[in-house]
Amino acid sequence: MTLHDIDDWLRTELGADKFPVSEQGGIYVPSDRPVERIGLALEPPPQVGNWVQKNNLDALWLHRPWQLNQAALPPNVGVLYHHLPFDETLTTGYNKPMAAALGLFELETLGYKTAPDLADAHLPPRPIGMMGTVPSRSFTNWTELIDSLFGGYDRAEFGSVRVPEKVAVVGAMNPALVQEAHERGVGLYLTGEYRKGTQAAVDETGMAVIAIGHRRTEGWGLRALADVFRKKIGVKVYV
């Protein structure tokens, strides 16, 4: 397994081709070294060179690689990165592994992102979030589930529906998305960050909201990515 093999596989796994070329990610530091052991991190860890040497890593995958001190890496250690493709595929958004963990089924898209630049107008619209039918759970049960999956949450607001039949998982929070979710029968809105400018829409619709915290959703996504690495390509993974 080479760095290029893993890059090609991740391009498909994370749907990188749906993004503008500048946002697709890929190989950050090239290497021709065979990859049997890979380290995954959101950012370069402190003493990154020591971490690589201690675990005899052949490559790294980083969500945000920009502060990486390449001089600290041992020779011929390759680095991959994906920023937006990771965020939109494995944190709050249209995220099938997260839907499975939360018990969502009969998934539907909620909202779309459109290309900000005419040069990217040929790209398909990307879902902002998903919604689905869920097992019967009280709001308290939902907070307990979120706590167990993500290690906590930033904010939880009761809504007018105490046992939601549909839940949305969305990578953004604005009045239009909350209103659309309400109109489509959603009773609980899960997102990363609570946006104060959406409070009037929350009050008007009676929407229950749990803001998990973006860092927690990234941590969940990192663990999910590690699981996919182990199951699908069989490399030794360090997180």
CSV table of C-alpha atoms in Angstrom, one decimal:
chain,number,residue,atom,x,y,z
A,1,MET,CA,0.0,0.0,0.0
A,2,THR,CA,1.5,3.3,-1.1
A,3,LEU,CA,0.7,6.9,-0.2
A,4,HIS,CA,-0.8,7.3,-3.6
A,5,ASP,CA,-3.0,4.2,-3.1
A,6,ILE,CA,-4.3,5.6,0.1
A,7,ASP,CA,-4.8,9.0,-1.5
A,8,ASP,CA,-6.9,7.5,-4.3
A,9,TRP,CA,-8.9,5.5,-1.7
A,10,LEU,CA,-9.6,8.5,0.5
A,11,ARG,CA,-10.6,10.6,-2.5
A,12,THR,CA,-13.4,8.1,-3.1
A,13,GLU,CA,-14.2,7.5,0.6
A,14,LEU,CA,-14.6,11.2,1.4
A,15,GLY,CA,-16.1,12.2,-2.0
A,16,ALA,CA,-13.3,14.7,-2.6
A,17,ASP,CA,-14.2,15.1,-6.3
A,18,LYS,CA,-17.4,17.0,-5.3
A,19,PHE,CA,-15.3,19.8,-4.0
A,20,PRO,CA,-13.4,22.6,-5.8
A,21,VAL,CA,-9.8,21.5,-6.6
A,22,SER,CA,-8.4,23.9,-4.0
A,23,GLU,CA,-10.5,22.2,-1.3
A,24,GLN,CA,-10.0,18.5,-2.3
A,25,GLY,CA,-7.0,17.8,-0.1
A,26,GLY,CA,-4.7,14.9,-0.9
A,27,ILE,CA,-0.9,14.5,-0.6
A,28,TYR,CA,0.7,17.2,1.5
A,29,VAL,CA,4.2,15.7,1.8
A,30,PRO,CA,5.0,13.1,-0.9
A,31,SER,CA,6.7,9.8,-0.2
A,32,ASP,CA,7.4,6.5,-2.0
A,33,ARG,CA,7.6,4.6,1.2
A,34,PRO,CA,5.2,1.6,1.6
A,35,VAL,CA,2.6,2.4,4.2
A,36,GLU,CA,1.9,-0.2,6.9
A,37,ARG,CA,1.5,2.1,9.9
A,38,ILE,CA,-0.3,5.5,9.7
A,39,GLY,CA,-1.0,8.2,12.3
A,40,LEU,CA,-4.2,10.2,12.2
A,41,ALA,CA,-4.6,13.6,13.9
A,42,LEU,CA,-6.7,16.7,13.6
A,43,GLU,CA,-3.6,18.9,13.8
A,44,PRO,CA,0.1,18.0,14.0
A,45,PRO,CA,0.7,16.8,17.6
A,46,PRO,CA,3.3,18.4,19.8
A,47,GLN,CA,6.7,16.7,19.2
A,48,VAL,CA,5.3,15.2,15.9
A,49,GLY,CA,8.7,13.8,15.0
A,50,ASN,CA,8.9,11.9,18.3
A,51,TRP,CA,5.4,10.6,17.8
A,52,VAL,CA,6.3,9.3,14.4
A,53,GLN,CA,9.5,7.7,15.6
A,54,LYS,CA,8.0,6.1,18.7
A,55,ASN,CA,5.3,4.4,16.7
A,56,ASN,CA,7.4,3.7,13.6
A,57,LEU,CA,4.9,5.5,11.4
A,58,ASP,CA,5.2,5.4,7.6
A,59,ALA,CA,2.7,8.2,7.0
A,60,LEU,CA,0.4,10.8,8.6
A,61,TRP,CA,-3.1,11.9,7.9
A,62,LEU,CA,-4.0,15.4,9.2
A,63,HIS,CA,-7.2,17.4,9.1
A,64,ARG,CA,-5.4,20.7,9.4
A,65,PRO,CA,-1.8,20.3,8.3
A,66,TRP,CA,-0.8,23.9,8.0
A,67,GLN,CA,1.2,24.2,11.2
A,68,LEU,CA,3.2,21.0,10.5
A,69,ASN,CA,7.0,21.4,10.9
A,70,GLN,CA,8.1,19.2,8.1
A,71,ALA,CA,11.7,19.4,9.2
A,72,ALA,CA,10.7,17.5,12.4
A,73,LEU,CA,9.6,14.4,10.4
A,74,PRO,CA,11.9,11.5,9.8
A,75,PRO,CA,13.0,11.1,6.2
A,76,ASN,CA,10.4,9.8,3.6
A,77,VAL,CA,7.4,10.0,5.9
A,78,GLY,CA,4.4,11.0,3.7
A,79,VAL,CA,1.5,13.2,4.8
A,80,LEU,CA,-2.1,13.3,3.6
A,81,TYR,CA,-4.7,15.9,4.5
A,82,HIS,CA,-8.4,16.5,4.0
A,83,HIS,CA,-10.2,19.5,5.5
A,84,LEU,CA,-13.6,20.2,4.0
A,85,PRO,CA,-14.2,16.7,2.7
A,86,PHE,CA,-13.6,15.3,6.2
A,87,ASP,CA,-15.8,17.9,7.8
A,88,GLU,CA,-18.7,17.4,5.5
A,89,THR,CA,-18.5,13.6,5.4
A,90,LEU,CA,-17.6,12.6,8.9
A,91,THR,CA,-18.8,15.4,11.2
A,92,THR,CA,-22.2,17.0,11.4
A,93,GLY,CA,-23.7,16.8,7.9
A,94,TYR,CA,-24.8,14.1,5.6
A,95,ASN,CA,-22.8,11.5,7.5
A,96,LYS,CA,-24.0,7.9,7.2
A,97,PRO,CA,-21.8,6.4,9.9
A,98,MET,CA,-23.1,9.1,12.3
A,99,ALA,CA,-26.7,8.4,11.2
A,100,ALA,CA,-26.1,4.7,12.1
A,101,ALA,CA,-24.7,5.6,15.5
A,102,LEU,CA,-27.6,7.9,16.3
A,103,GLY,CA,-30.2,5.4,15.0
A,104,LEU,CA,-31.5,7.6,12.1
A,105,PHE,CA,-33.1,5.8,9.2
A,106,GLU,CA,-35.0,6.8,6.0
A,107,LEU,CA,-32.4,9.5,5.5
A,108,GLU,CA,-33.2,12.7,3.5
A,109,THR,CA,-31.0,15.6,2.6
A,110,LEU,CA,-31.5,18.9,4.5
A,111,GLY,CA,-30.2,21.9,2.6
A,112,TYR,CA,-27.5,22.2,-0.1
A,113,LYS,CA,-24.3,24.2,-0.5
A,114,THR,CA,-23.9,25.8,-3.9
A,115,ALA,CA,-20.6,26.6,-5.6
A,116,PRO,CA,-19.3,30.1,-4.5
A,117,ASP,CA,-17.4,30.5,-7.8
A,118,LEU,CA,-18.6,30.3,-11.4
A,119,ALA,CA,-15.6,28.1,-12.2
A,120,ASP,CA,-17.0,25.5,-9.8
A,121,ALA,CA,-20.6,25.7,-11.0
A,122,HIS,CA,-20.3,22.3,-12.7
A,123,LEU,CA,-19.8,20.6,-9.4
A,124,PRO,CA,-22.8,18.9,-7.8
A,125,PRO,CA,-24.6,20.7,-4.9
A,126,ARG,CA,-23.3,19.3,-1.5
A,127,PRO,CA,-25.7,18.5,1.3
A,128,ILE,CA,-25.5,20.6,4.4
A,129,GLY,CA,-27.2,18.1,6.6
A,130,MET,CA,-29.4,15.1,6.9
A,131,MET,CA,-32.7,14.2,8.6
A,132,GLY,CA,-34.2,10.9,9.4
A,133,THR,CA,-36.8,9.0,11.4
A,134,VAL,CA,-35.6,7.9,14.8
A,135,PRO,CA,-36.6,5.4,17.6
A,136,SER,CA,-38.7,6.9,20.3
A,137,ARG,CA,-36.5,8.8,22.8
A,138,SER,CA,-37.1,11.6,25.2
A,139,PHE,CA,-35.0,14.7,25.0
A,140,THR,CA,-33.2,13.6,28.1
A,141,ASN,CA,-32.4,10.3,26.5
A,142,TRP,CA,-31.1,12.2,23.5
A,143,THR,CA,-28.7,14.3,25.6
A,144,GLU,CA,-27.5,11.1,27.3
A,145,LEU,CA,-26.9,9.5,23.9
A,146,ILE,CA,-25.0,12.5,22.6
A,147,ASP,CA,-22.9,12.6,25.8
A,148,SER,CA,-22.0,8.9,25.4
A,149,LEU,CA,-21.1,9.2,21.7
A,150,PHE,CA,-19.3,12.6,21.7
A,151,GLY,CA,-18.1,13.0,25.3
A,152,GLY,CA,-20.4,15.9,26.1
A,153,TYR,CA,-22.2,18.8,24.4
A,154,ASP,CA,-22.1,22.6,24.5
A,155,ARG,CA,-25.7,23.5,24.8
A,156,ALA,CA,-29.1,21.7,24.9
A,157,GLU,CA,-32.4,23.4,24.5
A,158,PHE,CA,-35.8,21.7,25.1
A,159,GLY,CA,-38.3,22.2,22.3
A,160,SER,CA,-42.1,21.9,22.1
A,161,VAL,CA,-41.8,18.2,21.0
A,162,ARG,CA,-40.6,16.1,23.9
A,163,VAL,CA,-40.2,12.8,21.9
A,164,PRO,CA,-39.1,13.8,18.3
A,165,GLU,CA,-40.1,11.5,15.5
A,166,LYS,CA,-37.5,13.0,13.2
A,167,VAL,CA,-34.0,14.4,13.9
A,168,ALA,CA,-31.8,16.6,11.8
A,169,VAL,CA,-27.9,16.5,11.8
A,170,VAL,CA,-26.7,19.6,10.2
A,171,GLY,CA,-23.3,21.2,9.5
A,172,ALA,CA,-24.7,24.7,9.9
A,173,MET,CA,-27.4,26.6,11.8
A,174,ASN,CA,-29.4,29.5,10.4
A,175,PRO,CA,-33.0,30.5,10.4
A,176,ALA,CA,-33.8,29.1,7.0
A,177,LEU,CA,-32.4,25.6,7.9
A,178,VAL,CA,-34.3,25.5,11.2
A,179,GLN,CA,-37.5,26.6,9.5
A,180,GLU,CA,-37.1,24.0,6.7
A,181,ALA,CA,-36.4,21.3,9.3
A,182,HIS,CA,-39.5,22.3,11.2
A,183,GLU,CA,-41.7,22.3,8.1
A,184,ARG,CA,-40.4,18.8,7.3
A,185,GLY,CA,-41.4,17.4,10.7
A,186,VAL,CA,-38.0,17.6,12.5
A,187,GLY,CA,-38.3,18.0,16.3
A,188,LEU,CA,-34.6,17.9,17.3
A,189,TYR,CA,-31.8,19.7,15.5
A,190,LEU,CA,-28.2,18.5,16.1
A,191,THR,CA,-25.4,20.7,15.1
A,192,GLY,CA,-21.8,21.6,16.0
A,193,GLU,CA,-22.1,25.3,17.1
A,194,TYR,CA,-25.2,27.1,18.4
A,195,ARG,CA,-25.7,30.3,16.4
A,196,LYS,CA,-27.3,33.1,18.4
A,197,GLY,CA,-28.8,34.7,15.3
A,198,THR,CA,-31.0,31.6,14.9
A,199,GLN,CA,-32.7,32.0,18.3
A,200,ALA,CA,-35.8,33.7,17.0
A,201,ALA,CA,-36.4,30.8,14.5
A,202,VAL,CA,-35.8,28.3,17.3
A,203,ASP,CA,-38.4,30.1,19.5
A,204,GLU,CA,-40.9,30.4,16.7
A,205,THR,CA,-40.7,26.8,15.6
A,206,GLY,CA,-40.3,25.2,19.1
A,207,MET,CA,-37.3,23.3,17.8
A,208,ALA,CA,-35.2,21.4,20.3
A,209,VAL,CA,-31.5,21.9,19.7
A,210,ILE,CA,-28.3,20.2,20.9
A,211,ALA,CA,-25.1,21.9,19.9
A,212,ILE,CA,-22.5,19.2,20.3
A,213,GLY,CA,-19.4,21.4,19.8
A,214,HIS,CA,-17.4,21.3,16.6
A,215,ARG,CA,-14.3,19.9,18.2
A,216,ARG,CA,-16.3,17.0,19.6
A,217,THR,CA,-17.8,16.2,16.2
A,218,GLU,CA,-14.3,16.3,14.7
A,219,GLY,CA,-13.1,13.9,17.4
A,220,TRP,CA,-15.9,11.5,16.5
A,221,GLY,CA,-15.1,11.8,12.8
A,222,LEU,CA,-11.4,11.0,13.5
A,223,ARG,CA,-12.4,7.8,15.4
A,224,ALA,CA,-14.8,6.9,12.6
A,225,LEU,CA,-12.0,7.4,10.0
A,226,ALA,CA,-9.7,5.2,12.0
A,227,ASP,CA,-12.3,2.5,12.0
A,228,VAL,CA,-12.7,2.8,8.2
A,229,PHE,CA,-8.9,2.5,7.7
A,230,ARG,CA,-8.7,-0.6,9.8
A,231,LYS,CA,-11.7,-2.3,8.2
A,232,LYS,CA,-11.1,-1.4,4.6
A,233,ILE,CA,-7.4,-1.3,3.9
A,234,GLY,CA,-5.9,-3.1,6.9
A,235,VAL,CA,-3.1,-0.7,7.9
A,236,LYS,CA,-2.1,-0.3,11.5
A,237,VAL,CA,-3.7,3.0,12.7
A,238,TYR,CA,-2.5,5.3,15.5
A,239,VAL,CA,-4.8,8.2,16.8
